[in-house]
mmCIF file of C-alpha atoms in Angstrom:
data_model
loop_
_atom_site.group_PDB
_atom_site.id
_atom_site.type_symbol
_atom_site.label_atom_id
_atom_site.label_comp_id
_atom_site.label_asym_id
_atom_site.label_seq_id
_atom_site.Cartn_x
_atom_site.Cartn_y
_atom_site.Cartn_z
ATOM 1 C CA MET A 27 -12.027 -2.896 -7.072
ATOM 2 C CA LYS A 28 -9.390 -5.370 -6.006
ATOM 3 C CA ILE A 29 -6.012 -4.038 -7.078
ATOM 4 C CA ILE A 30 -2.374 -5.121 -6.907
ATOM 5 C CA LEU A 31 0.149 -2.281 -6.865
ATOM 6 C CA LEU A 32 3.404 -3.377 -8.486
ATOM 7 C CA GLY A 33 6.720 -1.576 -8.847
ATOM 8 C CA ALA A 34 10.383 -1.693 -7.875
ATOM 9 C CA PRO A 35 11.501 -0.453 -4.454
ATOM 10 C CA GLY A 36 11.369 3.341 -4.557
ATOM 11 C CA ALA A 37 8.786 3.504 -7.344
ATOM 12 C CA GLY A 38 6.431 5.427 -5.077
ATOM 13 C CA LYS A 39 4.016 2.620 -4.263
ATOM 14 C CA GLY A 40 3.398 3.810 -0.713
ATOM 15 C CA THR A 41 2.601 7.378 -1.748
ATOM 16 C CA GLN A 42 0.280 6.312 -4.558
ATOM 17 C CA ALA A 43 -1.366 3.615 -2.457
ATOM 18 C CA THR A 44 -2.442 6.177 0.149
ATOM 19 C CA LYS A 45 -3.929 8.443 -2.517
ATOM 20 C CA ILE A 46 -5.667 5.591 -4.354
ATOM 21 C CA ALA A 47 -7.171 4.096 -1.201
ATOM 22 C CA GLU A 48 -8.518 7.463 -0.088
ATOM 23 C CA LYS A 49 -10.081 8.446 -3.423
ATOM 24 C CA TYR A 50 -11.590 5.096 -4.343
ATOM 25 C CA GLY A 51 -12.549 3.939 -0.851
ATOM 26 C CA LEU A 52 -10.265 0.921 -0.823
ATOM 27 C CA ILE A 53 -8.578 -0.792 2.117
ATOM 28 C CA HIS A 54 -4.799 -0.355 1.787
ATOM 29 C CA ILE A 55 -3.062 -3.604 2.676
ATOM 30 C CA SER A 56 0.724 -3.271 2.913
ATOM 31 C CA THR A 57 2.671 -6.403 3.774
ATOM 32 C CA GLY A 58 5.612 -4.156 4.609
ATOM 33 C CA ASP A 59 3.556 -2.306 7.236
ATOM 34 C CA ILE A 60 2.317 -5.607 8.667
ATOM 35 C CA PHE A 61 5.852 -6.911 8.985
ATOM 36 C CA ARG A 62 7.196 -3.637 10.442
ATOM 37 C CA ALA A 63 4.440 -3.711 13.077
ATOM 38 C CA ASN A 64 5.501 -7.227 14.015
ATOM 39 C CA ILE A 65 9.166 -6.205 14.064
ATOM 40 C CA LYS A 66 8.374 -3.280 16.359
ATOM 41 C CA GLY A 67 6.303 -5.568 18.567
ATOM 42 C CA GLY A 68 9.116 -8.111 18.769
ATOM 43 C CA THR A 69 6.924 -11.004 17.633
ATOM 44 C CA GLU A 70 8.399 -14.240 16.296
ATOM 45 C CA ILE A 71 7.241 -13.356 12.764
ATOM 46 C CA GLY A 72 8.766 -9.923 13.241
ATOM 47 C CA LYS A 73 12.144 -11.332 14.230
ATOM 48 C CA LEU A 74 12.117 -13.708 11.274
ATOM 49 C CA ALA A 75 11.078 -10.955 8.854
ATOM 50 C CA LYS A 76 13.774 -8.575 10.135
ATOM 51 C CA SER A 77 16.558 -11.075 9.481
ATOM 52 C CA TYR A 78 15.571 -11.214 5.806
ATOM 53 C CA ILE A 79 14.703 -7.534 5.344
ATOM 54 C CA ASP A 80 18.018 -6.383 6.822
ATOM 55 C CA ALA A 81 19.810 -8.554 4.262
ATOM 56 C CA GLY A 82 17.747 -7.123 1.397
ATOM 57 C CA LYS A 83 15.949 -10.415 0.879
ATOM 58 C CA LEU A 84 12.278 -11.336 0.677
ATOM 59 C CA VAL A 85 10.444 -12.786 3.659
ATOM 60 C CA PRO A 86 9.693 -16.509 3.020
ATOM 61 C CA ASP A 87 6.611 -17.083 0.859
ATOM 62 C CA SER A 88 4.924 -19.366 3.367
ATOM 63 C CA VAL A 89 4.903 -16.652 6.035
ATOM 64 C CA THR A 90 3.851 -13.858 3.689
ATOM 65 C CA CYS A 91 1.043 -15.792 2.000
ATOM 66 C CA GLU A 92 -0.514 -16.823 5.301
ATOM 67 C CA ILE A 93 -0.478 -13.238 6.563
ATOM 68 C CA VAL A 94 -2.172 -11.965 3.387
ATOM 69 C CA LYS A 95 -4.713 -14.789 3.323
ATOM 70 C CA ASP A 96 -5.672 -14.005 6.908
ATOM 71 C CA ARG A 97 -5.958 -10.277 6.186
ATOM 72 C CA LEU A 98 -8.184 -10.820 3.138
ATOM 73 C CA SER A 99 -10.555 -12.931 5.234
ATOM 74 C CA LYS A 100 -11.593 -9.857 7.249
ATOM 75 C CA GLN A 101 -14.964 -8.216 6.619
ATOM 76 C CA ASP A 102 -13.573 -4.730 5.948
ATOM 77 C CA VAL A 103 -12.136 -5.743 2.553
ATOM 78 C CA ILE A 104 -15.482 -6.731 1.017
ATOM 79 C CA GLY A 105 -15.830 -3.299 -0.631
ATOM 80 C CA GLY A 106 -12.419 -3.525 -2.308
ATOM 81 C CA TYR A 107 -8.743 -3.379 -1.428
ATOM 82 C CA LEU A 108 -5.297 -2.440 -2.654
ATOM 83 C CA LEU A 109 -2.437 -4.901 -2.187
ATOM 84 C CA ASP A 110 0.871 -3.080 -1.740
ATOM 85 C CA GLY A 111 3.990 -5.266 -1.619
ATOM 86 C CA PHE A 112 2.267 -8.530 -2.467
ATOM 87 C CA PRO A 113 2.653 -10.656 -4.520
ATOM 88 C CA ARG A 114 6.402 -10.372 -5.034
ATOM 89 C CA SER A 115 7.017 -13.620 -6.879
ATOM 90 C CA LEU A 116 5.238 -15.924 -9.306
ATOM 91 C CA TYR A 117 4.696 -18.414 -6.505
ATOM 92 C CA GLN A 118 2.988 -15.773 -4.367
ATOM 93 C CA ALA A 119 0.838 -14.702 -7.343
ATOM 94 C CA GLU A 120 -0.271 -18.283 -7.926
ATOM 95 C CA GLU A 121 -1.025 -18.761 -4.228
ATOM 96 C CA LEU A 122 -2.987 -15.490 -4.190
ATOM 97 C CA SER A 123 -5.170 -16.744 -7.044
ATOM 98 C CA LYS A 124 -6.264 -19.628 -4.802
ATOM 99 C CA PHE A 125 -7.943 -17.359 -2.231
ATOM 100 C CA ALA A 126 -8.543 -14.055 -4.079
ATOM 101 C CA ASP A 127 -9.533 -12.857 -7.541
ATOM 102 C CA VAL A 128 -7.931 -9.487 -8.268
ATOM 103 C CA ASP A 129 -9.278 -7.162 -10.950
ATOM 104 C CA LEU A 130 -6.193 -5.195 -11.942
ATOM 105 C CA CYS A 131 -2.412 -5.103 -11.516
ATOM 106 C CA LEU A 132 -1.169 -1.500 -11.609
ATOM 107 C CA ASN A 133 2.550 -1.302 -12.398
ATOM 108 C CA LEU A 134 4.542 1.846 -11.524
ATOM 109 C CA GLU A 135 7.569 2.021 -13.814
ATOM 110 C CA VAL A 136 10.617 4.096 -12.819
ATOM 111 C CA ASP A 137 14.135 4.440 -14.224
ATOM 112 C CA PRO A 138 16.421 2.456 -11.858
ATOM 113 C CA ALA A 139 18.864 5.390 -11.838
ATOM 114 C CA LEU A 140 16.340 7.434 -9.860
ATOM 115 C CA ILE A 141 15.516 4.765 -7.322
ATOM 116 C CA MET A 142 18.665 4.958 -5.179
ATOM 117 C CA ASP A 143 18.181 8.665 -4.458
ATOM 118 C CA ARG A 144 14.489 8.186 -3.796
ATOM 119 C CA ILE A 145 14.948 5.437 -1.226
ATOM 120 C CA CYS A 146 18.026 6.718 0.586
ATOM 121 C CA GLY A 147 16.445 10.168 0.840
ATOM 122 C CA ARG A 148 13.115 8.833 2.075
ATOM 123 C CA ARG A 149 11.771 9.717 5.505
ATOM 124 C CA VAL A 150 8.610 8.146 6.859
ATOM 125 C CA CYS A 151 6.130 8.634 9.675
ATOM 126 C CA ALA A 152 4.380 6.031 11.799
ATOM 127 C CA CYS A 153 1.040 7.237 10.374
ATOM 128 C CA GLY A 154 2.059 5.988 6.916
ATOM 129 C CA GLU A 155 3.051 9.280 5.276
ATOM 130 C CA SER A 156 6.301 9.341 3.278
ATOM 131 C CA TYR A 157 8.570 12.260 2.330
ATOM 132 C CA HIS A 158 11.894 12.978 0.630
ATOM 133 C CA VAL A 159 14.576 15.046 2.336
ATOM 134 C CA SER A 160 14.714 17.391 -0.659
ATOM 135 C CA THR A 161 11.147 18.572 0.072
ATOM 136 C CA LEU A 162 11.328 18.810 3.869
ATOM 137 C CA ASN A 163 13.401 22.013 4.115
ATOM 138 C CA GLY A 164 15.023 20.683 7.259
ATOM 139 C CA SER A 165 11.760 19.659 8.933
ATOM 140 C CA THR A 166 11.738 16.418 10.923
ATOM 141 C CA THR A 167 8.001 16.203 11.599
ATOM 142 C CA CYS A 168 5.073 14.875 9.588
ATOM 143 C CA ALA A 169 2.872 17.533 7.975
ATOM 144 C CA LYS A 170 -0.176 15.282 8.373
ATOM 145 C CA CYS A 171 -0.033 14.262 12.027
ATOM 146 C CA GLY A 172 2.996 16.023 13.537
ATOM 147 C CA GLY A 173 4.760 12.762 14.261
ATOM 148 C CA GLU A 174 8.543 12.423 14.184
ATOM 149 C CA LEU A 175 9.970 11.376 10.818
ATOM 150 C CA TYR A 176 12.583 8.649 10.623
ATOM 151 C CA GLN A 177 14.676 6.703 8.108
ATOM 152 C CA ARG A 178 13.967 2.993 7.830
ATOM 153 C CA ASP A 179 16.875 0.731 8.721
ATOM 154 C CA ASP A 180 16.766 -0.868 5.265
ATOM 155 C CA ASP A 181 16.830 2.466 3.351
ATOM 156 C CA ASN A 182 20.599 2.443 2.767
ATOM 157 C CA PRO A 183 22.679 1.972 -0.444
ATOM 158 C CA GLU A 184 23.855 -1.569 0.271
ATOM 159 C CA THR A 185 20.401 -2.893 1.081
ATOM 160 C CA VAL A 186 18.790 -1.010 -1.813
ATOM 161 C CA LYS A 187 21.180 -2.635 -4.311
ATOM 162 C CA ALA A 188 20.325 -6.059 -2.897
ATOM 163 C CA ARG A 189 16.596 -5.306 -3.004
ATOM 164 C CA LEU A 190 16.746 -4.178 -6.625
ATOM 165 C CA GLY A 191 18.625 -7.325 -7.572
ATOM 166 C CA THR A 192 16.028 -9.452 -5.824
ATOM 167 C CA TYR A 193 13.228 -7.522 -7.535
ATOM 168 C CA ASN A 194 14.672 -8.024 -11.024
ATOM 169 C CA VAL A 195 14.950 -11.766 -10.510
ATOM 170 C CA MET A 196 11.735 -12.546 -8.645
ATOM 171 C CA THR A 197 9.182 -9.765 -9.001
ATOM 172 C CA ALA A 198 9.628 -8.285 -12.471
ATOM 173 C CA PRO A 199 8.296 -11.518 -14.101
ATOM 174 C CA LEU A 200 4.910 -10.676 -12.556
ATOM 175 C CA ILE A 201 4.547 -8.019 -15.253
ATOM 176 C CA ALA A 202 4.379 -10.760 -17.884
ATOM 177 C CA TYR A 203 2.185 -12.934 -15.633
ATOM 178 C CA TYR A 204 -0.574 -10.344 -15.241
ATOM 179 C CA SER A 205 -0.178 -9.055 -18.777
ATOM 180 C CA ALA A 206 -1.009 -12.550 -20.052
ATOM 181 C CA GLN A 207 -4.238 -12.367 -18.030
ATOM 182 C CA ASN A 208 -5.068 -8.912 -19.462
ATOM 183 C CA LYS A 209 -4.969 -7.489 -15.953
ATOM 184 C CA LEU A 210 -1.861 -5.287 -16.284
ATOM 185 C CA ALA A 211 -1.818 -1.485 -16.589
ATOM 186 C CA THR A 212 1.508 0.392 -16.513
ATOM 187 C CA VAL A 213 1.995 4.003 -15.419
ATOM 188 C CA VAL A 214 5.413 5.478 -16.236
ATOM 189 C CA CYS A 215 6.501 7.655 -13.319
ATOM 190 C CA GLY A 216 9.851 8.954 -14.587
ATOM 191 C CA THR A 217 10.601 12.368 -13.083
ATOM 192 C CA LYS A 218 6.955 13.314 -12.596
ATOM 193 C CA THR A 219 5.738 14.596 -9.245
ATOM 194 C CA PRO A 220 3.583 12.299 -7.071
ATOM 195 C CA ASP A 221 0.503 14.393 -7.953
ATOM 196 C CA GLU A 222 1.210 14.092 -11.682
ATOM 197 C CA VAL A 223 1.664 10.335 -11.347
ATOM 198 C CA PHE A 224 -1.605 10.138 -9.422
ATOM 199 C CA GLU A 225 -3.407 11.926 -12.250
ATOM 200 C CA ASP A 226 -2.175 9.228 -14.638
ATOM 201 C CA VAL A 227 -3.188 6.512 -12.168
ATOM 202 C CA CYS A 228 -6.692 7.959 -11.878
ATOM 203 C CA LYS A 229 -7.082 7.939 -15.665
ATOM 204 C CA VAL A 230 -6.317 4.213 -15.655
ATOM 205 C CA LEU A 231 -8.624 3.387 -12.741
ATOM 206 C CA ASP A 232 -11.478 5.586 -13.958
ATOM 207 C CA SER A 233 -11.255 3.950 -17.382
ATOM 208 C CA PHE A 234 -11.260 0.505 -15.756
ATOM 209 C CA GLN A 235 -14.422 1.288 -13.764
ATOM 210 C CA LYS A 236 -16.402 2.352 -16.858
#
């Protein structure tokens, strides 16, 4: 399967992506992780990406599309992959169609009122695991690898508001774009736990594979 994972910031894409990739044997491709690695490494792309991310804006399409195109040219994605964080605009979706043919766009729908708490309370680990402070009971280490948890620089109220505004203008129209191609499946997250959401996701993917 070749899947796009769509949803507003804080919808739980990272958590679900990890579960989906593991169960269905897919390569998880996160543009956010690629950019953060470049930011940490101090590369030119990393510096450029950071200037936009810190302002709650999207990284320029030209940079993002080239990174994804290069990643999808690798041999390890032949068996299937999950795109997390791309495409984020109609332009990116149209560019993606020029070098990849995705099977399904999975949209995670969440009430915007819940998103602020989710993001600002998020703590992540370098291994890719994500937690919320309400479930950590004061712990500052990752249950999976023991690494130190941290809060991303862009997980603050001001940046979140800007990101949501950007999402509504540029990314939400992708729902209509993939729906018109009969490639859209929506899972309503609401106040469900990550495991409950994953059960709903599996129902969609299992049905798609039949």
